[in-house]
Coordinates of C-alpha atoms and ligand atoms in Angstrom, one line a residue:
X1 CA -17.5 20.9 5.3
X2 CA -19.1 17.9 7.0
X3 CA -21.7 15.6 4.9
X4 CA -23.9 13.8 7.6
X5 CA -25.1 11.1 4.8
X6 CA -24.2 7.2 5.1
X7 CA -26.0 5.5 2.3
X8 CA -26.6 1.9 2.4
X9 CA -24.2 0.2 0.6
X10 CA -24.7 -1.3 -3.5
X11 CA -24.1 -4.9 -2.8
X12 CA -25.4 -8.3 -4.2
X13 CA -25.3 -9.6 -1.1
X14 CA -26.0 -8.3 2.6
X15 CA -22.0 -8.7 4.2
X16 CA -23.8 -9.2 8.0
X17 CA -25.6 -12.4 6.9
X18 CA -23.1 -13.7 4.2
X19 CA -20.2 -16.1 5.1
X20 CA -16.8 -15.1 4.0
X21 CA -14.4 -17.9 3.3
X22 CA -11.3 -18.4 3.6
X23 CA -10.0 -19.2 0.1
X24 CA -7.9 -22.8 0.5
X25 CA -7.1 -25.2 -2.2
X26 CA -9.8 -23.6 -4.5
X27 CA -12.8 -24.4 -1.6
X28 CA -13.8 -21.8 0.7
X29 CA -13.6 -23.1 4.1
X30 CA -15.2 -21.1 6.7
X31 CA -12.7 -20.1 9.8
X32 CA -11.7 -21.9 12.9
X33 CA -13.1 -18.6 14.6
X34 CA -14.5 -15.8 13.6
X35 CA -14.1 -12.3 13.8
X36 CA -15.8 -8.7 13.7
X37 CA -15.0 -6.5 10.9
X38 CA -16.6 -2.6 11.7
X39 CA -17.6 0.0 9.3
X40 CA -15.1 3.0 10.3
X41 CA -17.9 5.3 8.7
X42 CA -20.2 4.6 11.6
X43 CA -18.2 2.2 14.3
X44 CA -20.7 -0.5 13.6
X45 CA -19.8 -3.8 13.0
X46 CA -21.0 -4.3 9.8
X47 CA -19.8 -8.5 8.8
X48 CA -17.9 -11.6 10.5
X49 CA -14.7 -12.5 8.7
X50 CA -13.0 -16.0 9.3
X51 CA -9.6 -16.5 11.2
X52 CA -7.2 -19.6 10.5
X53 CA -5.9 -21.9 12.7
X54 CA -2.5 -23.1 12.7
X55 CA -4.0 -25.9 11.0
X56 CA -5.6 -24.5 8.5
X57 CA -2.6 -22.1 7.7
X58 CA -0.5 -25.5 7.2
X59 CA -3.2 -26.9 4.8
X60 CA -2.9 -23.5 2.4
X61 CA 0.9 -23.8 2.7
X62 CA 1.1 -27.7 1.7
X63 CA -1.5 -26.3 -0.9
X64 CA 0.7 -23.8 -2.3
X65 CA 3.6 -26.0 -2.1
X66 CA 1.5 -28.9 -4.1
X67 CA 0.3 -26.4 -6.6
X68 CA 3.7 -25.3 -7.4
X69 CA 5.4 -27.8 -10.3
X70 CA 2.6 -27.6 -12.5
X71 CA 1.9 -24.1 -11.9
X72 CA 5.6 -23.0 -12.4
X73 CA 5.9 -25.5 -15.4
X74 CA 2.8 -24.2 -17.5
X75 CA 4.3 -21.3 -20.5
X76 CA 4.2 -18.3 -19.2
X77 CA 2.0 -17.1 -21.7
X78 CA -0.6 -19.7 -19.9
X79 CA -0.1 -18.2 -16.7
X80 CA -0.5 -14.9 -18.6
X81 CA -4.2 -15.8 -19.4
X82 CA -5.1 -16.4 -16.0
X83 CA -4.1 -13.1 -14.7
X84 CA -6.3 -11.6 -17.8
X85 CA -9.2 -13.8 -16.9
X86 CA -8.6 -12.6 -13.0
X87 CA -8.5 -9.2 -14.2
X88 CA -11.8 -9.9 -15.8
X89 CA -13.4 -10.9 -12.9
X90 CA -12.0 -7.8 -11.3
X91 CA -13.7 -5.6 -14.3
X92 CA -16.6 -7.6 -14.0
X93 CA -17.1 -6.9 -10.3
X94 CA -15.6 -3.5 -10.4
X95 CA -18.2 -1.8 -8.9
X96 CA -19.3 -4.0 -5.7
X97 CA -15.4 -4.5 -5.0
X98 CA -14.8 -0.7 -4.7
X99 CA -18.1 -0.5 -2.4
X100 CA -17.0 -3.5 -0.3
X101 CA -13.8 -1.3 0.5
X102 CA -14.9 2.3 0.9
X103 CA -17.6 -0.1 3.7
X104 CA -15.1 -1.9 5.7
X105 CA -12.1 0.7 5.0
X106 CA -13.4 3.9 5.1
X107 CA -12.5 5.9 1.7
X108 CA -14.1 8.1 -0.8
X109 CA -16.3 5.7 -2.9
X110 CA -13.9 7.4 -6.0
X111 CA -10.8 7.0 -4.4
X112 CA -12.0 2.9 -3.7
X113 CA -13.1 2.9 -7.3
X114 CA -9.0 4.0 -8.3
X115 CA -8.3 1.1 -6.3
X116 CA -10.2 -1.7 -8.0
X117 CA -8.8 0.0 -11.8
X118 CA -5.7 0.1 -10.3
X119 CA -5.6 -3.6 -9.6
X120 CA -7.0 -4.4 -12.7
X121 CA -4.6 -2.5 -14.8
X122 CA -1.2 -4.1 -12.5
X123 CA -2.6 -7.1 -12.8
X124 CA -3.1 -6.7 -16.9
X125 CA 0.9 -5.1 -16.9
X126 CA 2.0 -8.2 -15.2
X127 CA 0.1 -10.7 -17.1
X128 CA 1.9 -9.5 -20.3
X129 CA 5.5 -9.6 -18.4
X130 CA 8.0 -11.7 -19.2
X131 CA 11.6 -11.4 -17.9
X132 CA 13.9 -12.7 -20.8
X133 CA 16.9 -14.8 -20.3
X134 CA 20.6 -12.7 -20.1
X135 CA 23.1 -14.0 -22.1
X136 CA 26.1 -13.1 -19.5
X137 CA 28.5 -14.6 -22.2
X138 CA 28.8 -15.9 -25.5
X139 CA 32.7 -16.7 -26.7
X140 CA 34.7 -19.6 -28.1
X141 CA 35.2 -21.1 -24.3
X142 CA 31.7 -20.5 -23.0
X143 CA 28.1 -19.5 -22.9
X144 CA 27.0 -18.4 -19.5
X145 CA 22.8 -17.5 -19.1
X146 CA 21.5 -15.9 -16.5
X147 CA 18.2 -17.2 -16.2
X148 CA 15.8 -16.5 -13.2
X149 CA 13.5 -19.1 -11.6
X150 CA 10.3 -18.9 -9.0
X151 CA 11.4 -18.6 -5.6
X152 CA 8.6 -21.1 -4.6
X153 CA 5.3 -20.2 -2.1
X154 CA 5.1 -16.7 -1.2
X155 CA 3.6 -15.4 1.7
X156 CA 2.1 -12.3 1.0
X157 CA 0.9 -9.7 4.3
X158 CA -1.1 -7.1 3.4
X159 CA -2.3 -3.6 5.8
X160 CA -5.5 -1.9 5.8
X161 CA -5.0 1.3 3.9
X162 CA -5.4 -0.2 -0.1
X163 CA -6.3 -4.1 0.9
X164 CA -7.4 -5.0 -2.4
X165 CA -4.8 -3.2 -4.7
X166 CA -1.9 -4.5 -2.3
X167 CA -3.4 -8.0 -3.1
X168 CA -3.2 -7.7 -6.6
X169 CA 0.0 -6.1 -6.6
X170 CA 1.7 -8.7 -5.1
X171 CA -0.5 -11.6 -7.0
X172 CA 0.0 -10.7 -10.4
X173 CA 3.9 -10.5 -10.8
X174 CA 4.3 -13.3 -8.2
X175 CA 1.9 -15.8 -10.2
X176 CA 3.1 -15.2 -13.6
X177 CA 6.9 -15.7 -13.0
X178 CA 5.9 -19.2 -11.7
X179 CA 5.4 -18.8 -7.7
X180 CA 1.9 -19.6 -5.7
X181 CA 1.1 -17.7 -2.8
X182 CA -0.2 -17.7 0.4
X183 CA -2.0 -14.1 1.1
X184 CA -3.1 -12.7 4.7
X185 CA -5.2 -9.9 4.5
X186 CA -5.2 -7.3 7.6
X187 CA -8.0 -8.3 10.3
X188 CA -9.2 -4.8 10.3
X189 CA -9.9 -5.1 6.0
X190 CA -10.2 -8.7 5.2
X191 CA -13.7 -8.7 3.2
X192 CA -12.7 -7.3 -0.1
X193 CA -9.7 -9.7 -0.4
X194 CA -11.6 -12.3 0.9
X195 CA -15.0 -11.9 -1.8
X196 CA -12.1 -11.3 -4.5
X197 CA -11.3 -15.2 -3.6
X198 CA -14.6 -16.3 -3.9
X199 CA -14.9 -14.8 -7.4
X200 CA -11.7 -16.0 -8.6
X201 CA -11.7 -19.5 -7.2
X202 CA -12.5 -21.2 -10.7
X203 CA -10.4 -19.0 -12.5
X204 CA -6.8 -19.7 -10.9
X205 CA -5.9 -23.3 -10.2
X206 CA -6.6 -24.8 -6.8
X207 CA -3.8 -24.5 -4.5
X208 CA -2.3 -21.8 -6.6
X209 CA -3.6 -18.7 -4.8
X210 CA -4.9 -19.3 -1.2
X211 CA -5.8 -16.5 1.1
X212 CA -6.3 -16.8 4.7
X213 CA -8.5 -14.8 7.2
X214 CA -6.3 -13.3 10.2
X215 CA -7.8 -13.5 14.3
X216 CA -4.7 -11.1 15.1
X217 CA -1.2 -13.1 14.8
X218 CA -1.6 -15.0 11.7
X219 CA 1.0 -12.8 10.3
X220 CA 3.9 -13.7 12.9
X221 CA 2.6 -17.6 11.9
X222 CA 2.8 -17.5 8.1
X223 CA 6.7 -15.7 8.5
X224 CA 8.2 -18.3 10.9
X225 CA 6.1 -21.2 8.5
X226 CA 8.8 -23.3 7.2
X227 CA 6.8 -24.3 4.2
X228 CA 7.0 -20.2 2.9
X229 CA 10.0 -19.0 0.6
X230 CA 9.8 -15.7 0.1
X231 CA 7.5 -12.9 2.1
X232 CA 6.5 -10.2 0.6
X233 CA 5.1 -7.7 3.3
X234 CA 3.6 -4.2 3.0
X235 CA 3.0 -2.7 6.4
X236 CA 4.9 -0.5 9.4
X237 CA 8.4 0.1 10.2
X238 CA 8.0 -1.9 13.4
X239 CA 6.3 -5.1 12.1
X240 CA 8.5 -5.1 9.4
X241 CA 11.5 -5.8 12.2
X242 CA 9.2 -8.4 13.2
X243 CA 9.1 -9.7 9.7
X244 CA 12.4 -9.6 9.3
X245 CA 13.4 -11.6 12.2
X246 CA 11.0 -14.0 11.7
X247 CA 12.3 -15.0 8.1
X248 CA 16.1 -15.0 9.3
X249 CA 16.0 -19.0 10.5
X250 CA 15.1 -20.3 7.1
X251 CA 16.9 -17.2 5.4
X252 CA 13.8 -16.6 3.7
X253 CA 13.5 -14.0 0.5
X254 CA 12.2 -10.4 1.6
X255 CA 10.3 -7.8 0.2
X256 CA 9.9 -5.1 3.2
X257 CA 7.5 -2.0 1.8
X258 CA 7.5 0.0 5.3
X259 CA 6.6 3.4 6.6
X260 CA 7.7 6.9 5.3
X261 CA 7.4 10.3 7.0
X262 CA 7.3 11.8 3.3
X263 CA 8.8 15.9 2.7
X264 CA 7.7 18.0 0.2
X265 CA 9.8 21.0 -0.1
X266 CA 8.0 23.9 -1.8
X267 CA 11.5 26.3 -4.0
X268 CA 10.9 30.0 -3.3
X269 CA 9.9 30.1 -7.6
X270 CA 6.6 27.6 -7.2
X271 CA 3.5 29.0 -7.9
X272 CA 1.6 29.1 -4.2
X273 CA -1.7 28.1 -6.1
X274 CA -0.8 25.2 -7.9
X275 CA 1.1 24.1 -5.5
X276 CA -0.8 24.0 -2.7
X277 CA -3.7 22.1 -4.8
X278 CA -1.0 19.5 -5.0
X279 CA 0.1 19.4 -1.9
X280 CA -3.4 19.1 -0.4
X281 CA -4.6 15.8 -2.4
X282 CA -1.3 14.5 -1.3
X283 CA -1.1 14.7 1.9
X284 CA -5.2 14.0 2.9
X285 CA -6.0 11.5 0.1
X286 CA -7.2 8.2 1.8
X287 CA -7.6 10.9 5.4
X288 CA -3.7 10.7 5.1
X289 CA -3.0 7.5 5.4
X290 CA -0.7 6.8 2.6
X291 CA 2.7 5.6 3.0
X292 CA 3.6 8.0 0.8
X293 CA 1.6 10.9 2.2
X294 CA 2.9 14.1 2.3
X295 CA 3.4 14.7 5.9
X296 CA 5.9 17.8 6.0
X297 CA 5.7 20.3 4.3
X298 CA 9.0 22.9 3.8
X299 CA 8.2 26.3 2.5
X300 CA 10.6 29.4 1.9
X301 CA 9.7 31.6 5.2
X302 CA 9.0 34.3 1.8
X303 CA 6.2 32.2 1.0
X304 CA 5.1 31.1 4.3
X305 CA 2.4 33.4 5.2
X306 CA 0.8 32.8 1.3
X307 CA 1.0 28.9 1.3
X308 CA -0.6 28.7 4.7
X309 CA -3.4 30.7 3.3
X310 CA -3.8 28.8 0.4
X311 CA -3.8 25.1 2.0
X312 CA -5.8 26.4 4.7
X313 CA -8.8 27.4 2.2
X314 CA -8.5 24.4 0.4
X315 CA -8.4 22.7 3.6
X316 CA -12.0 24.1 4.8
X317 CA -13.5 23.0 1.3
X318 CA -12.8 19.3 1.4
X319 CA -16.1 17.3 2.5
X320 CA -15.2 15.2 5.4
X321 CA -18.5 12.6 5.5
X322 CA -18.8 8.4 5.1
X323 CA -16.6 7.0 1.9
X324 CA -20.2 6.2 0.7
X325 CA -21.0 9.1 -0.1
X326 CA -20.3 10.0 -3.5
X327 CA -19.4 14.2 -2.3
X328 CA -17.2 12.4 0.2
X329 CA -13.5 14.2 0.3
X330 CA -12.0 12.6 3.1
X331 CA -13.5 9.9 5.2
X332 CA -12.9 8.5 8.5
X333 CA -9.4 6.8 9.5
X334 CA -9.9 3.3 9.3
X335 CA -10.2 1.8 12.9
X336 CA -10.2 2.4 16.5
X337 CA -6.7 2.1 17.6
X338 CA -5.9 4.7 14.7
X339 CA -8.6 7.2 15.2
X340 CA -7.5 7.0 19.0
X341 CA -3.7 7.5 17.8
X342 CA -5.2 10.6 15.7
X343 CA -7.1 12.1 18.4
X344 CA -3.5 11.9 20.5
X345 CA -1.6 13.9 17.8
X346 CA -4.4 16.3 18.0
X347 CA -3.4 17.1 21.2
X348 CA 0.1 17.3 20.5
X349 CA -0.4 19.8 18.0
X350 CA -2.5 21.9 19.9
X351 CA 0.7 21.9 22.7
X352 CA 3.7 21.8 19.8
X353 CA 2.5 23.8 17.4
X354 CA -0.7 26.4 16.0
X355 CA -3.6 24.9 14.1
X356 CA -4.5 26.9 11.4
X357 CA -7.2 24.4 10.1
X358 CA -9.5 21.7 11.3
X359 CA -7.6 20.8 15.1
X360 CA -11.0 18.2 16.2
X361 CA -12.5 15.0 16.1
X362 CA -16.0 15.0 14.6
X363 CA -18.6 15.2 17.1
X364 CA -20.5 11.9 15.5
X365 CA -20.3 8.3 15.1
X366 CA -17.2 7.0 13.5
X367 CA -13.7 7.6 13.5
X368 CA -14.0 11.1 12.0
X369 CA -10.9 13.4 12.2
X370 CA -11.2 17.1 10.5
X371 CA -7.9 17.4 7.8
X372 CA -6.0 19.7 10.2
X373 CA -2.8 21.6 9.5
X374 CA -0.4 22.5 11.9
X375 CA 2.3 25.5 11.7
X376 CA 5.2 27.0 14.4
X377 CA 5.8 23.3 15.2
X378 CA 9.4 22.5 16.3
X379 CA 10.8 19.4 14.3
X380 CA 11.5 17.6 17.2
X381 CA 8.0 17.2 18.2
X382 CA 6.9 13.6 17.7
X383 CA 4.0 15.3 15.3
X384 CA 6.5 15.9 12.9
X385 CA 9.2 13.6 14.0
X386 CA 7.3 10.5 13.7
X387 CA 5.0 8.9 10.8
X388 CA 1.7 10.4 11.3
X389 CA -1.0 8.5 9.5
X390 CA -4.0 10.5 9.8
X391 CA -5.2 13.9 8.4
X392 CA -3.0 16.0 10.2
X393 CA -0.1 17.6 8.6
X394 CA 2.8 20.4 8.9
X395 CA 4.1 23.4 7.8
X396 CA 7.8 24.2 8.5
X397 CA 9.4 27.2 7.4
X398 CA 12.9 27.8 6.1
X399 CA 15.0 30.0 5.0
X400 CA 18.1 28.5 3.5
X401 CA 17.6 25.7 0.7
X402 CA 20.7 23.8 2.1
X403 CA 18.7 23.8 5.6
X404 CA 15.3 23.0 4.0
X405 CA 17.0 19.7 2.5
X406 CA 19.2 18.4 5.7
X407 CA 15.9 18.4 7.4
X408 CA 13.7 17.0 5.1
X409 CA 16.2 14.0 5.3
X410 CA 17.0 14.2 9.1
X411 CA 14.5 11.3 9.2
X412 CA 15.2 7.2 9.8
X413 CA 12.3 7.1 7.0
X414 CA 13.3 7.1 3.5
X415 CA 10.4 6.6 1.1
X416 CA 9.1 9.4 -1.0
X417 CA 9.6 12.6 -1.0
X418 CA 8.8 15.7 -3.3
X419 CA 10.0 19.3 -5.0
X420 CA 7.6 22.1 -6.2
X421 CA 8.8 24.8 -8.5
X422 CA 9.3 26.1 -11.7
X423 CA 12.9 26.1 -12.2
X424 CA 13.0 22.7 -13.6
X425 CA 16.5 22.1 -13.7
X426 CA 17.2 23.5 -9.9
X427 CA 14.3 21.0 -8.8
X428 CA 16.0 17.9 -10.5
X429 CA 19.3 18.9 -8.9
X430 CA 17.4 19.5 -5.5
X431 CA 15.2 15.6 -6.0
X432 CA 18.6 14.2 -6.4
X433 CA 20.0 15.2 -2.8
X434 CA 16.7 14.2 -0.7
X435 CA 17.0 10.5 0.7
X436 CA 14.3 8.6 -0.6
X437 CA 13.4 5.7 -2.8
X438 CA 10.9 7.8 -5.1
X439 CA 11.7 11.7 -5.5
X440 CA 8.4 13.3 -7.4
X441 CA 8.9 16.7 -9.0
X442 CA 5.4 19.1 -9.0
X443 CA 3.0 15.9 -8.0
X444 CA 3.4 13.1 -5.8
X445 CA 2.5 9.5 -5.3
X446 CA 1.9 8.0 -9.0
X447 CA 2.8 4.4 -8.7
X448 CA 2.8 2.9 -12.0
X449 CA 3.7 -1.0 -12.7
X450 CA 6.8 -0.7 -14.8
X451 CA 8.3 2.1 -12.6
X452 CA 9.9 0.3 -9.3
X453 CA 8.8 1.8 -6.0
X454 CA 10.4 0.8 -3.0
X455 CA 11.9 2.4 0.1
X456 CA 15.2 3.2 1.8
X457 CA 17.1 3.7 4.8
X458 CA 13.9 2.3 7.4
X459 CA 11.2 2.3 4.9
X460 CA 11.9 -0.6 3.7
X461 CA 13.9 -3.4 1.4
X462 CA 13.8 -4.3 -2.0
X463 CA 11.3 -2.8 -4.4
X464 CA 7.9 -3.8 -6.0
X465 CA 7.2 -3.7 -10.0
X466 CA 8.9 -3.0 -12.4
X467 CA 11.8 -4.9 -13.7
X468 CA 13.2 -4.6 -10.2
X469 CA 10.2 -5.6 -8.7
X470 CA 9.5 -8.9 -10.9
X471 CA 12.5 -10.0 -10.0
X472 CA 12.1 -10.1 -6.3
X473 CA 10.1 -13.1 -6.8
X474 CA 12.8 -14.9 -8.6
X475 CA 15.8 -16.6 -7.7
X476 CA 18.9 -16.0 -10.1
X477 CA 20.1 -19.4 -11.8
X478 CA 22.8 -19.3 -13.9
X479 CA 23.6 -22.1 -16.2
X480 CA 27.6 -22.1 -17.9
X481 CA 28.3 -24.4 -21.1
X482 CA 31.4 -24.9 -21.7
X483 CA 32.4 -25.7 -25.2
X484 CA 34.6 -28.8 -25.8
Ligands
NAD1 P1 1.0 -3.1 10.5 O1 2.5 -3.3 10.4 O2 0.4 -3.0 11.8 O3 0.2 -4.4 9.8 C1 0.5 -4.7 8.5 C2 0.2 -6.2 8.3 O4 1.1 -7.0 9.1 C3 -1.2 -6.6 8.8 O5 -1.8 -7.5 7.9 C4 -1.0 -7.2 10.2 O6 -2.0 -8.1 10.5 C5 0.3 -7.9 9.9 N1 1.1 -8.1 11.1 C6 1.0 -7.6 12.4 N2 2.0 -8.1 13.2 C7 2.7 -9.0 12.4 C8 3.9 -9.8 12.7 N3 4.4 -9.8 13.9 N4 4.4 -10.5 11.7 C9 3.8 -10.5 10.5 N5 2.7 -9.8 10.1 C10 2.2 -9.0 11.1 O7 0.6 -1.9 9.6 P2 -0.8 -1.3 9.4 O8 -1.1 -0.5 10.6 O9 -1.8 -2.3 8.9 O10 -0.5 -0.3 8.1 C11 0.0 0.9 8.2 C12 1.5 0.9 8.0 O11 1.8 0.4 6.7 C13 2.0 2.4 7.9 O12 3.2 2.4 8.6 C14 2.3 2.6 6.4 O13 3.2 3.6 6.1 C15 2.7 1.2 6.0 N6 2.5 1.0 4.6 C16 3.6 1.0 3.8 C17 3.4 0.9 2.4 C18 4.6 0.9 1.4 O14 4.4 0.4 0.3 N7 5.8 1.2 1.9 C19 2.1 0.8 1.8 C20 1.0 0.9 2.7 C21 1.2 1.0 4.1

């Protein structure tokens, strides 16, 4: 179904005429250029955002840096209250921050809503965490802590696909352990981030939290800056080598959350209906472009026939229209490079494979792709072989379980995966043998803050929240007494 509505967005403010700052010792300071930021919904530009200079990336550095004693010397409980009273501001500006991001990223209005409680609710979870000394040893001849410490100014690189949640994510367990940060949103989604600064500028101390706007290689900048301690990047497989390289001269701390090419494998005992209602928000929530998107789907050749049916339908029902829209399903991809990208797999499909739903662009302005599933597709074609990250998705059959499972991790990805059925303890033994960092059983991507989510083999290094994830932005410091 195709909704042909784009209503006008609910905004205190008109983003073509307002001036988004960059958010730099606790003053917004416009950019030393500017760039266009374009609604996907209609491929209109839609605001200006402001780009750094080297310059003025050094200043939010030295800020951070500044900031840092008497940020990282205040009682955590202090630091605590900030991230509440940010949270507040988040709660307080829930609405406009969710329609700020369905307008310059594309989604469902709901699904932008999800993103702003999200962000509140991390940021709450990390407000209230504390990570505890260790007492490694207490005896007659020693005591030996393990204590843990802030790793110093984080720079923080955030994509396009959840800008504002991302932010958050990596703000709140970052600031309350003691670090400040640097944050650079994507150029394609700066404005959410960027208004989030502007309403929190009197809330976190100057110098604390800076964000800076991005003309297109602020992000290779801020790695190499000598001034940064630990990044903390969410973004693709092939930046992230970038990333990576980039920290190694100053052996900088590395949190790498990367691409996935995500399986779900459907056992011959799930129920087709349930499961495919599953499977379908999961892999076309956000128009697929989820890390952890289901992208291939492995289904008993038994059940093949029934499970294409049943996606297929649901497939036809979901509303493809602007995010604005409240009936909106699925909205457009988020920019031009990606919708062109989408319109090339298209293509693929229709020579690799049979479309048994959607299979076109949408004949109107914006980056519109129908949610399209694609079946009789060999593995080795780069539709299935590679991360897609659009509304297009496969079907592969199989017909032994052992198969099914060397497949689903034939892949250099390694970041979710999944297992329908109803045979509970046969799905926990099958989660335990597929490569990935998360392994969901009858749903898929819930990220929580006290669970740690993080990828393997190329999807990534380290983890974020949780325990695990806390501790990424600390440096281990052990202290040993011993008794004379
Ligand atoms: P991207 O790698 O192109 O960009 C991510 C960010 O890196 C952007 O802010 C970009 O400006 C910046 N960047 C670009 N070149 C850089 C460089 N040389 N050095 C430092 N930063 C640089 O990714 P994208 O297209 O914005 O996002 C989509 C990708 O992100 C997908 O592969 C997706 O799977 C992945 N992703 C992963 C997770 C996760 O948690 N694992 C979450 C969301 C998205």
């Amino acid at each position: 179904m195709t909704s042909l509505l784009t209503p006008t967005p609910r905004l205190g403010f008109d983003p073509a005429t307002k001036r988004f700052g960059q958010l730099i010792e606790g003053r917004l300071v416009d950019g030393a250029t500017r760039v266009a930021v374009v609604d996907p919904g209609t491929a209109e530009q839609i605001a200006e955002a402001p780009a750094a200079s080297s310059e003025q990336l050094d200043l939010a550095v030295a800020a951070a840096r500044r900031a840092l004693p008497a940020w990282s010397a205040l009682d955590v409980g202090e630091r605590g209250r900030v991230l509440h009273a940010v949270a507040d501001v988040l709660a307080a500006h829930h609405e406009e921050l969710a329609q700020l991001t369905t307008l310059e990223q594309g989604k469902p209005i709901t699904q932008a809503r999800d993103d702003v409680s999200w962000s509140i609710d991390f940021t709450r979870y990390f407000a209230d965490y504390r990570l505890e000394t260790e007492v490694l040893r207490d005896d007659d001849a020693n005591r030996v802590e393990l204590r843990r410490r802030p790793v110093g100014v984080v720079g923080a690189i955030t994509p396009w696909n959840f800008p504002l949640f991302q932010a958050l994510y990596k703000l709140a367990p970052a600031l309350v352990v003691g670090n400040t940060m640097v944050l650079k949103p994507s150029p394609t989604t700066p404005l959410a981030t960027l208004y989030f600064g502007e309403l929190i500028r009197d809330v976190i101390p100057a110098g604390v939290f800076n964000i800076v706007g991005d003309g297109g290689d602020l992000g290779r900048r801020l790695t190499a800056h000598p001034g940064v301690d630990k990044v903390s990047f969410t973004g693709s497989t092939v930046t992230g080598r970038h990333v990576m390289a980039a920290c190694a001269p100053t052996l900088k701390r590395l949190t790498l959350e990367l691409g996935g090419n995500d399986a779900a494998v459907v056992l011959a005992d799930a129920d087709v209906e349930k499961t495919a209602e599953g499977l379908c928000t999961w892999a076309y929530s956000n128009a697929g472009q989820v890390c952890v998107s289901i992208k291939r789907i492995y289904v008993p050749s038994s059940m093949h026939e029934a499970m294409v049916e049943a996606l297929s339908r649901r497939i036809a029902a979901l509303t493809v229209g602007h995010g604005l829209d409240e009936q909106t399903q699925v909205g457009p991809v988020q920019n031009k490079v990606q919708y062109d990208k989408a319109r090339e797999h298209l293509t693929v499909a229709r020579r690799d494979g049979r479309i048994v739903a959607g299979g076109d662009a949408l004949d109107r302005p914006g980056y519109y792709i129908a949610p399209t599933l694609v079946c009789d597709i060999d593995e080795s074609s780069p539709l299935v072989a590679e991360e897609t990250f659009a509304p297009i998705r496969s079907v592969l059959r199989y017909d032994d379980l052992d198969d099914a499972i060397a497949r689903a991790n034939a892949t250099p990805y390694g970041l979710g995966a999944s297992v329908w059925g109803t045979d509970i303890e046969n799905a926990m033994d099958v989660a335990g043998r597929l490569e990935a960092g998360t392994t969901w059983i009858n749903h898929h991507f819930q990220l929580t803050p006290d669970v740690p989510f993080g990828g393997i083999k190329q999807s990534g290094l380290g983890a974020e929240f949780g325990r695990t994830g806390v501790e990424e932005f600390t440096d281990v410091h052990v202290v040993n007494l011993k008794h004379t």
